[in-house]
PDB file of C-alpha atoms in Angstrom:
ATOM      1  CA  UNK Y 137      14.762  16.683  67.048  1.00  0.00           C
ATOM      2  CA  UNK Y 138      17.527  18.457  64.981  1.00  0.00           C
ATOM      3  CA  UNK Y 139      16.182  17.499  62.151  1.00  0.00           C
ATOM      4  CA  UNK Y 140      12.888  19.082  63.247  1.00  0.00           C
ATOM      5  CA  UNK Y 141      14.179  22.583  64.318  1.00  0.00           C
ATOM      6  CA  UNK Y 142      16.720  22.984  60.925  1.00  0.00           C
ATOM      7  CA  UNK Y 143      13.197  23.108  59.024  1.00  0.00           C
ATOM      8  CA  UNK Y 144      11.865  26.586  58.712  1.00  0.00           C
ATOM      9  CA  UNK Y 145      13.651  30.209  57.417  1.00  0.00           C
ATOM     10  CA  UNK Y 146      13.189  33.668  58.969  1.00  0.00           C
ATOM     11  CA  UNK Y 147       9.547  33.675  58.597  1.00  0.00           C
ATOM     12  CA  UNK Y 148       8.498  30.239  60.257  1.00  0.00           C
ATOM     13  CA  UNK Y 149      10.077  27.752  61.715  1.00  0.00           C
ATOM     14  CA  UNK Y 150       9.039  24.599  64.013  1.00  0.00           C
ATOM     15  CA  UNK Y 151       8.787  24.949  67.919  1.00  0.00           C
ATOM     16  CA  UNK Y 152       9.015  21.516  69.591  1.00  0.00           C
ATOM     17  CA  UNK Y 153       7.884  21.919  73.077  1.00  0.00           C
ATOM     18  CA  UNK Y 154       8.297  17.658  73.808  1.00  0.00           C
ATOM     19  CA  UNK Y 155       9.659  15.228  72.156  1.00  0.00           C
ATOM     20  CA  UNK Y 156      10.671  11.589  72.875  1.00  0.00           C
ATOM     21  CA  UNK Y 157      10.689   7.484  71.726  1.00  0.00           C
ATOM     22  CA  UNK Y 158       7.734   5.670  72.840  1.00  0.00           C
ATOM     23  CA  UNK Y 159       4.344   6.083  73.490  1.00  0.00           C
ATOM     24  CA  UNK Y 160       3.502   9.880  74.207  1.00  0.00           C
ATOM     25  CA  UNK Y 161       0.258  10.149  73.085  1.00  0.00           C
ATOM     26  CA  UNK Y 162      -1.693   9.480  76.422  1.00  0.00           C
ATOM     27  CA  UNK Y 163      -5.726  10.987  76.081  1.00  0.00           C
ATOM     28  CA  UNK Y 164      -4.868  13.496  78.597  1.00  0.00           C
ATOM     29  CA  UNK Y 165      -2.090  14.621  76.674  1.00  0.00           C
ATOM     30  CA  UNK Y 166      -4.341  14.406  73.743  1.00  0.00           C
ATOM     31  CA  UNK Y 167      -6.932  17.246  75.351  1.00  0.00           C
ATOM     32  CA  UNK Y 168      -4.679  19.167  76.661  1.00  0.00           C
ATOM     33  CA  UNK Y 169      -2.765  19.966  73.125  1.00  0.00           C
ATOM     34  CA  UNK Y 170      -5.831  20.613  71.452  1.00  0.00           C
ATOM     35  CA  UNK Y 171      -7.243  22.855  74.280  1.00  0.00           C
ATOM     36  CA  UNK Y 172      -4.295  25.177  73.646  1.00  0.00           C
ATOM     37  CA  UNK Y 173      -4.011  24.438  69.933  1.00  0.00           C
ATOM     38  CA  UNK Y 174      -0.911  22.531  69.931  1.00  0.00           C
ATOM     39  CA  UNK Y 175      -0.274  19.754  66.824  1.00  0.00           C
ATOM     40  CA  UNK Y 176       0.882  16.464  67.886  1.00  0.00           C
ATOM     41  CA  UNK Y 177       2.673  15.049  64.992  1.00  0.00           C
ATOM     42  CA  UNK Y 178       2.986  11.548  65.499  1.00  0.00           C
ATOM     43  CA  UNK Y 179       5.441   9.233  62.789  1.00  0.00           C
ATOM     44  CA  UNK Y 180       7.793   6.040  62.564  1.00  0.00           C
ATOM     45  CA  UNK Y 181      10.168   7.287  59.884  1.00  0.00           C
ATOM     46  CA  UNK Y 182      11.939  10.617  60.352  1.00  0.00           C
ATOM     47  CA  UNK Y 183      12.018  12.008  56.881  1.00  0.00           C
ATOM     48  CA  UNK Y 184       8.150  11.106  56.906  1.00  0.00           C
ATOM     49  CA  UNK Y 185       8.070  13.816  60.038  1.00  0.00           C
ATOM     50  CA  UNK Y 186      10.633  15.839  58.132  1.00  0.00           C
ATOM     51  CA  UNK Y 187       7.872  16.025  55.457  1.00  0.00           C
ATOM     52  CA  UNK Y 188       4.595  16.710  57.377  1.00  0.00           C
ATOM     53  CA  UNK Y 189       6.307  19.805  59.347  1.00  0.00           C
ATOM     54  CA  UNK Y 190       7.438  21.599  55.966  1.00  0.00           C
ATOM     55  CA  UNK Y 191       4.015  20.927  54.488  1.00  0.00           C
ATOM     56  CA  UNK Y 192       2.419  22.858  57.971  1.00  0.00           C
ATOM     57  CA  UNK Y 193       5.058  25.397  58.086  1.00  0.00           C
ATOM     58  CA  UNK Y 194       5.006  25.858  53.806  1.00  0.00           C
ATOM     59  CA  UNK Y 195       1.191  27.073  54.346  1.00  0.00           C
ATOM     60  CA  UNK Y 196       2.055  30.026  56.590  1.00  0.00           C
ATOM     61  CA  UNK Y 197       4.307  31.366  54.241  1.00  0.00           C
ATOM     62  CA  UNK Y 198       3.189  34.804  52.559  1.00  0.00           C
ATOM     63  CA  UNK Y 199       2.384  33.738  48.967  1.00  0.00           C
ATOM     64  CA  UNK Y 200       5.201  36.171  46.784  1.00  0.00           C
ATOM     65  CA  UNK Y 201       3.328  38.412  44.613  1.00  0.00           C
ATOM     66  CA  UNK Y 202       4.022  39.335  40.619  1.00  0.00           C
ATOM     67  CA  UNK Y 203       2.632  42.073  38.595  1.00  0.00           C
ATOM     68  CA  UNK Y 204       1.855  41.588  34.835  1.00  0.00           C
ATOM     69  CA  UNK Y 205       1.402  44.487  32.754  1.00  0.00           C
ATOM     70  CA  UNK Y 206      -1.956  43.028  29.998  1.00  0.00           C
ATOM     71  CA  UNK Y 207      -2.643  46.965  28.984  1.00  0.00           C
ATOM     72  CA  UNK Y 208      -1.460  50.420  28.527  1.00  0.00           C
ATOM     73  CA  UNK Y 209      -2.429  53.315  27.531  1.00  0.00           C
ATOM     74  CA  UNK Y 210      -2.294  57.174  27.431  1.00  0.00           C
ATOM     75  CA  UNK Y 211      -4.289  59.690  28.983  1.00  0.00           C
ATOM     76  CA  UNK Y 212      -4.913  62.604  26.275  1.00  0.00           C
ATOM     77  CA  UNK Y 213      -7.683  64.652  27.245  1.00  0.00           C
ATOM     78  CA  UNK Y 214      -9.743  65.386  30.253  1.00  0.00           C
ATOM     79  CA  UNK Y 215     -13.536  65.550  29.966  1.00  0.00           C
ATOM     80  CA  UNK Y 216     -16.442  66.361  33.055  1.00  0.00           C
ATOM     81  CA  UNK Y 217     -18.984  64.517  32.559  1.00  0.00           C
ATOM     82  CA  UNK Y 218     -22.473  65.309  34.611  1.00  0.00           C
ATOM     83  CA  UNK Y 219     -23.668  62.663  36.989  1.00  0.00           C
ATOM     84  CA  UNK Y 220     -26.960  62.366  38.946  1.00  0.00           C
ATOM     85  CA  UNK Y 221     -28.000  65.450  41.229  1.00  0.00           C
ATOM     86  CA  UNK Y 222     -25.603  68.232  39.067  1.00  0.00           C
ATOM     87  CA  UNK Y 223     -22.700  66.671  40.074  1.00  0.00           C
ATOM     88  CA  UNK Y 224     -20.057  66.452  38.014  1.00  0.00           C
ATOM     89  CA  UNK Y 225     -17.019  64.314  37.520  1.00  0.00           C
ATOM     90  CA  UNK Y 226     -13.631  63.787  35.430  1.00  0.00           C
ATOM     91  CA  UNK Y 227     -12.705  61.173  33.050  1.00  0.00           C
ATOM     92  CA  UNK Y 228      -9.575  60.556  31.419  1.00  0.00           C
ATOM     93  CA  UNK Y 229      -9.711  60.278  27.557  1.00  0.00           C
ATOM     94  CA  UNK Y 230      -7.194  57.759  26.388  1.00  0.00           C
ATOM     95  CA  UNK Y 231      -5.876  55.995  23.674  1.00  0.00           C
ATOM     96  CA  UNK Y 232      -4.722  52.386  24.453  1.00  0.00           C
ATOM     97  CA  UNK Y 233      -1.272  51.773  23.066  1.00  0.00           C
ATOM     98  CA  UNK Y 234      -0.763  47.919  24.127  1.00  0.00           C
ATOM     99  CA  UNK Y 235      -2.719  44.620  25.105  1.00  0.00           C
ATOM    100  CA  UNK Y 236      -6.034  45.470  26.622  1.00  0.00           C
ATOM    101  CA  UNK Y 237      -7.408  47.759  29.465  1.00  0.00           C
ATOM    102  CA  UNK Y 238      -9.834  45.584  31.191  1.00  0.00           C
ATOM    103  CA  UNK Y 239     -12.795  47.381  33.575  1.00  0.00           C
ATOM    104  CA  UNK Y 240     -12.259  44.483  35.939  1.00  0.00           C
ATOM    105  CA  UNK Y 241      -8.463  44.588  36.388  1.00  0.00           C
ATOM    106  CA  UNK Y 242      -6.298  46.958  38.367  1.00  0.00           C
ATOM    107  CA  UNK Y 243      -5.225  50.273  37.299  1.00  0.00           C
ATOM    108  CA  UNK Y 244      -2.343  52.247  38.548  1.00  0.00           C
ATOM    109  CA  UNK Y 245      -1.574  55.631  36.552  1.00  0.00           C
ATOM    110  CA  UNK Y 246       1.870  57.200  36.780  1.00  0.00           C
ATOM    111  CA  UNK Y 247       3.040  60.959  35.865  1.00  0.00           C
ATOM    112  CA  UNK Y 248       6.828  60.070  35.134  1.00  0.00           C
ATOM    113  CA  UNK Y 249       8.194  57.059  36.398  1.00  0.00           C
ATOM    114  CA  UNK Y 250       5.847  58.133  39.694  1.00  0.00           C
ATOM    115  CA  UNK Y 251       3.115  55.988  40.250  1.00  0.00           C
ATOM    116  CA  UNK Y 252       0.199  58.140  41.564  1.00  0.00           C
ATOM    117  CA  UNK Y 253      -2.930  56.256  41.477  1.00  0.00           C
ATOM    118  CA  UNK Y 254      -3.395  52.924  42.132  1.00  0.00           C
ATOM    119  CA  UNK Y 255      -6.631  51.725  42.005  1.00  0.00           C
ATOM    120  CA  UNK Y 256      -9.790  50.590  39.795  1.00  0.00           C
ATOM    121  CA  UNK Y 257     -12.034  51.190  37.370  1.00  0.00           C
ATOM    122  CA  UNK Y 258     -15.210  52.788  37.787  1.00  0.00           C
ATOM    123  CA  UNK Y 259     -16.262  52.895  34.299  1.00  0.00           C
ATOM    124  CA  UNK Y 260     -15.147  52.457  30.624  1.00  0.00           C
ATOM    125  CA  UNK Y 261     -17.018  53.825  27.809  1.00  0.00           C
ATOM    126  CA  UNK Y 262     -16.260  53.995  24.100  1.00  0.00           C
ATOM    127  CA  UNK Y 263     -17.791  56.752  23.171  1.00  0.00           C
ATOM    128  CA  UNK Y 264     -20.910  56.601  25.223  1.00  0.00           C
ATOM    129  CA  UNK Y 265     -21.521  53.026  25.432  1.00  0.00           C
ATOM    130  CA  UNK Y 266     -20.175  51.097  29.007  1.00  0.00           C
ATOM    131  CA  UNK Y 267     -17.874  48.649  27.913  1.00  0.00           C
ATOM    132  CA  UNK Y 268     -15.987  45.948  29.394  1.00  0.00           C
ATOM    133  CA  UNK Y 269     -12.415  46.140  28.133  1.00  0.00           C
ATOM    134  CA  UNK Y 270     -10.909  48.497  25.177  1.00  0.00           C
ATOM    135  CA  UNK Y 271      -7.821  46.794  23.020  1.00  0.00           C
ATOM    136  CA  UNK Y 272      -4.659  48.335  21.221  1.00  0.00           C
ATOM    137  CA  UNK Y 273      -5.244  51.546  19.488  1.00  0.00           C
ATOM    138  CA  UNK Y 274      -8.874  52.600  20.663  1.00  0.00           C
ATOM    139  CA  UNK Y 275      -9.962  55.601  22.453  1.00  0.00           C
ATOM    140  CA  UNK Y 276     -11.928  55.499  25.330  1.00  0.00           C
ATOM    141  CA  UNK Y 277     -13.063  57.388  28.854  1.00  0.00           C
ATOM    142  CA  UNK Y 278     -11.796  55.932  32.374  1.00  0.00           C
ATOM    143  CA  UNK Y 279     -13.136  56.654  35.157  1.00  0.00           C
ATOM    144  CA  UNK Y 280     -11.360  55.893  38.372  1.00  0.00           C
ATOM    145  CA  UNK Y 281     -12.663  54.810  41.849  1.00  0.00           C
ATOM    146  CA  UNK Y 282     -12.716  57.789  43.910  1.00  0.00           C
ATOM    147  CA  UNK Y 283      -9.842  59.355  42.106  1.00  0.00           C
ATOM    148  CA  UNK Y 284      -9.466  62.312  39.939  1.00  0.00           C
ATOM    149  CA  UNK Y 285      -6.673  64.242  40.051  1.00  0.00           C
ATOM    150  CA  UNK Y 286      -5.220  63.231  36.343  1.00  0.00           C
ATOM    151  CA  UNK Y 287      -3.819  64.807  33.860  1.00  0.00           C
ATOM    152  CA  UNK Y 288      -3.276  65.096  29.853  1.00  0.00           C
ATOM    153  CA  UNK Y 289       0.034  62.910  29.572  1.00  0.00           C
ATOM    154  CA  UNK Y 290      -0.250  60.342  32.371  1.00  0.00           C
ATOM    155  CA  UNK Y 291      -0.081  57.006  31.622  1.00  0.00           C
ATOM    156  CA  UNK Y 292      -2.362  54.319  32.465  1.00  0.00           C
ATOM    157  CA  UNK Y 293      -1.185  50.270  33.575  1.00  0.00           C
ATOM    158  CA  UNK Y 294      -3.838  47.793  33.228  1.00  0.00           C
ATOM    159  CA  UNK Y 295      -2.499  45.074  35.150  1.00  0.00           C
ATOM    160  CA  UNK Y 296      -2.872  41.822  37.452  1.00  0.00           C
ATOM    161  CA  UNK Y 297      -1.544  40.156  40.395  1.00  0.00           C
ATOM    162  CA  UNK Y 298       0.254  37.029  40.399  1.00  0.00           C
ATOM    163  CA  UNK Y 299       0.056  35.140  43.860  1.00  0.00           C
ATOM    164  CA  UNK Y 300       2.497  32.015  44.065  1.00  0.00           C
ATOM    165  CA  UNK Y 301       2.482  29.634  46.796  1.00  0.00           C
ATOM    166  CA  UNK Y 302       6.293  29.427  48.702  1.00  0.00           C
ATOM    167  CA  UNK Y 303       7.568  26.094  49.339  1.00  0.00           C
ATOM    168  CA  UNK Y 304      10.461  25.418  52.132  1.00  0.00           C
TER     169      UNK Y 304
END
């Protein structure tokens, strides 16, 4: 049973509410557990057990998230643009200075080292063609989901999320 309750950190760890040699498993026993969604865990070799329980426990672990920067660039100029109805609307003219600003990744746009936006993409145009992704010294117009409070000199982070899987 030691062995059991060492498995598990500060995030999840094993609760064993019975434990014993023999025959436990009784059909009443059976019900019961899965009526209050308790997992019987049944094995003949301990490090067989020892196994099973990390594999459970390893799948509530939060998955630890990375960020990779694929594209940056610089905001230059800010245009309105009219929409439908007279509304109007501003884009950010940029010029992409690395890797590639893709319409379907995530954007955050930071004034400094301050990261004030973080967001998507609501459109991408090169000149005034919709386009799906813009690559190392182009110009084009961003627009940004429900977001317009930029400026001429913020910078732009194309970027995506890593999600790994944690292991005890």
């Amino acid at each position: 049973m030691n062995s059991v309750t060492a498995v598990g950190n500060n995030e999840v760890y094993a609760n064993v509410l019975r434990s014993a040699v023999g025959n436990l498993i009784e059909p009443a026993m059976v019900r019961m557990a899965e009526k209050r969604g308790v997992q019987i865990i049944d094995h003949n070799v301990i490090y067989k057990l020892i196994d099973e329980v990390k594999d459970i426990l390893s799948k509530h672990l939060a998955s630890l998230v990375s960020y990779r920067v694929t594209g940056e660039a610089d905001i230059t100029q800010v245009f309105e643009i009219n929409l439908k109805r007279r509304e109007k609307t501003a884009i950010a003219g940029c010029k992409v200075r690395n890797g590639v600003i893709n319409r379907a990744r995530k954007v955050r746009v930071l004034r400094g080292q301050e990261i004030i936006d973080d967001g998507t993409i609501s459109s991408l145009k090169n000149v005034k063609e919709d386009v799906n992704e813009m690559r190392k010294d182009t110009e084009c117009g961003i627009g940004f989901e429900g977001w317009t409070d930029f400026e001429p000199g913020d910078h732009v982070q194309c970027y995506e999320e890593i999600h790994e899987k944690r292991h005890l």
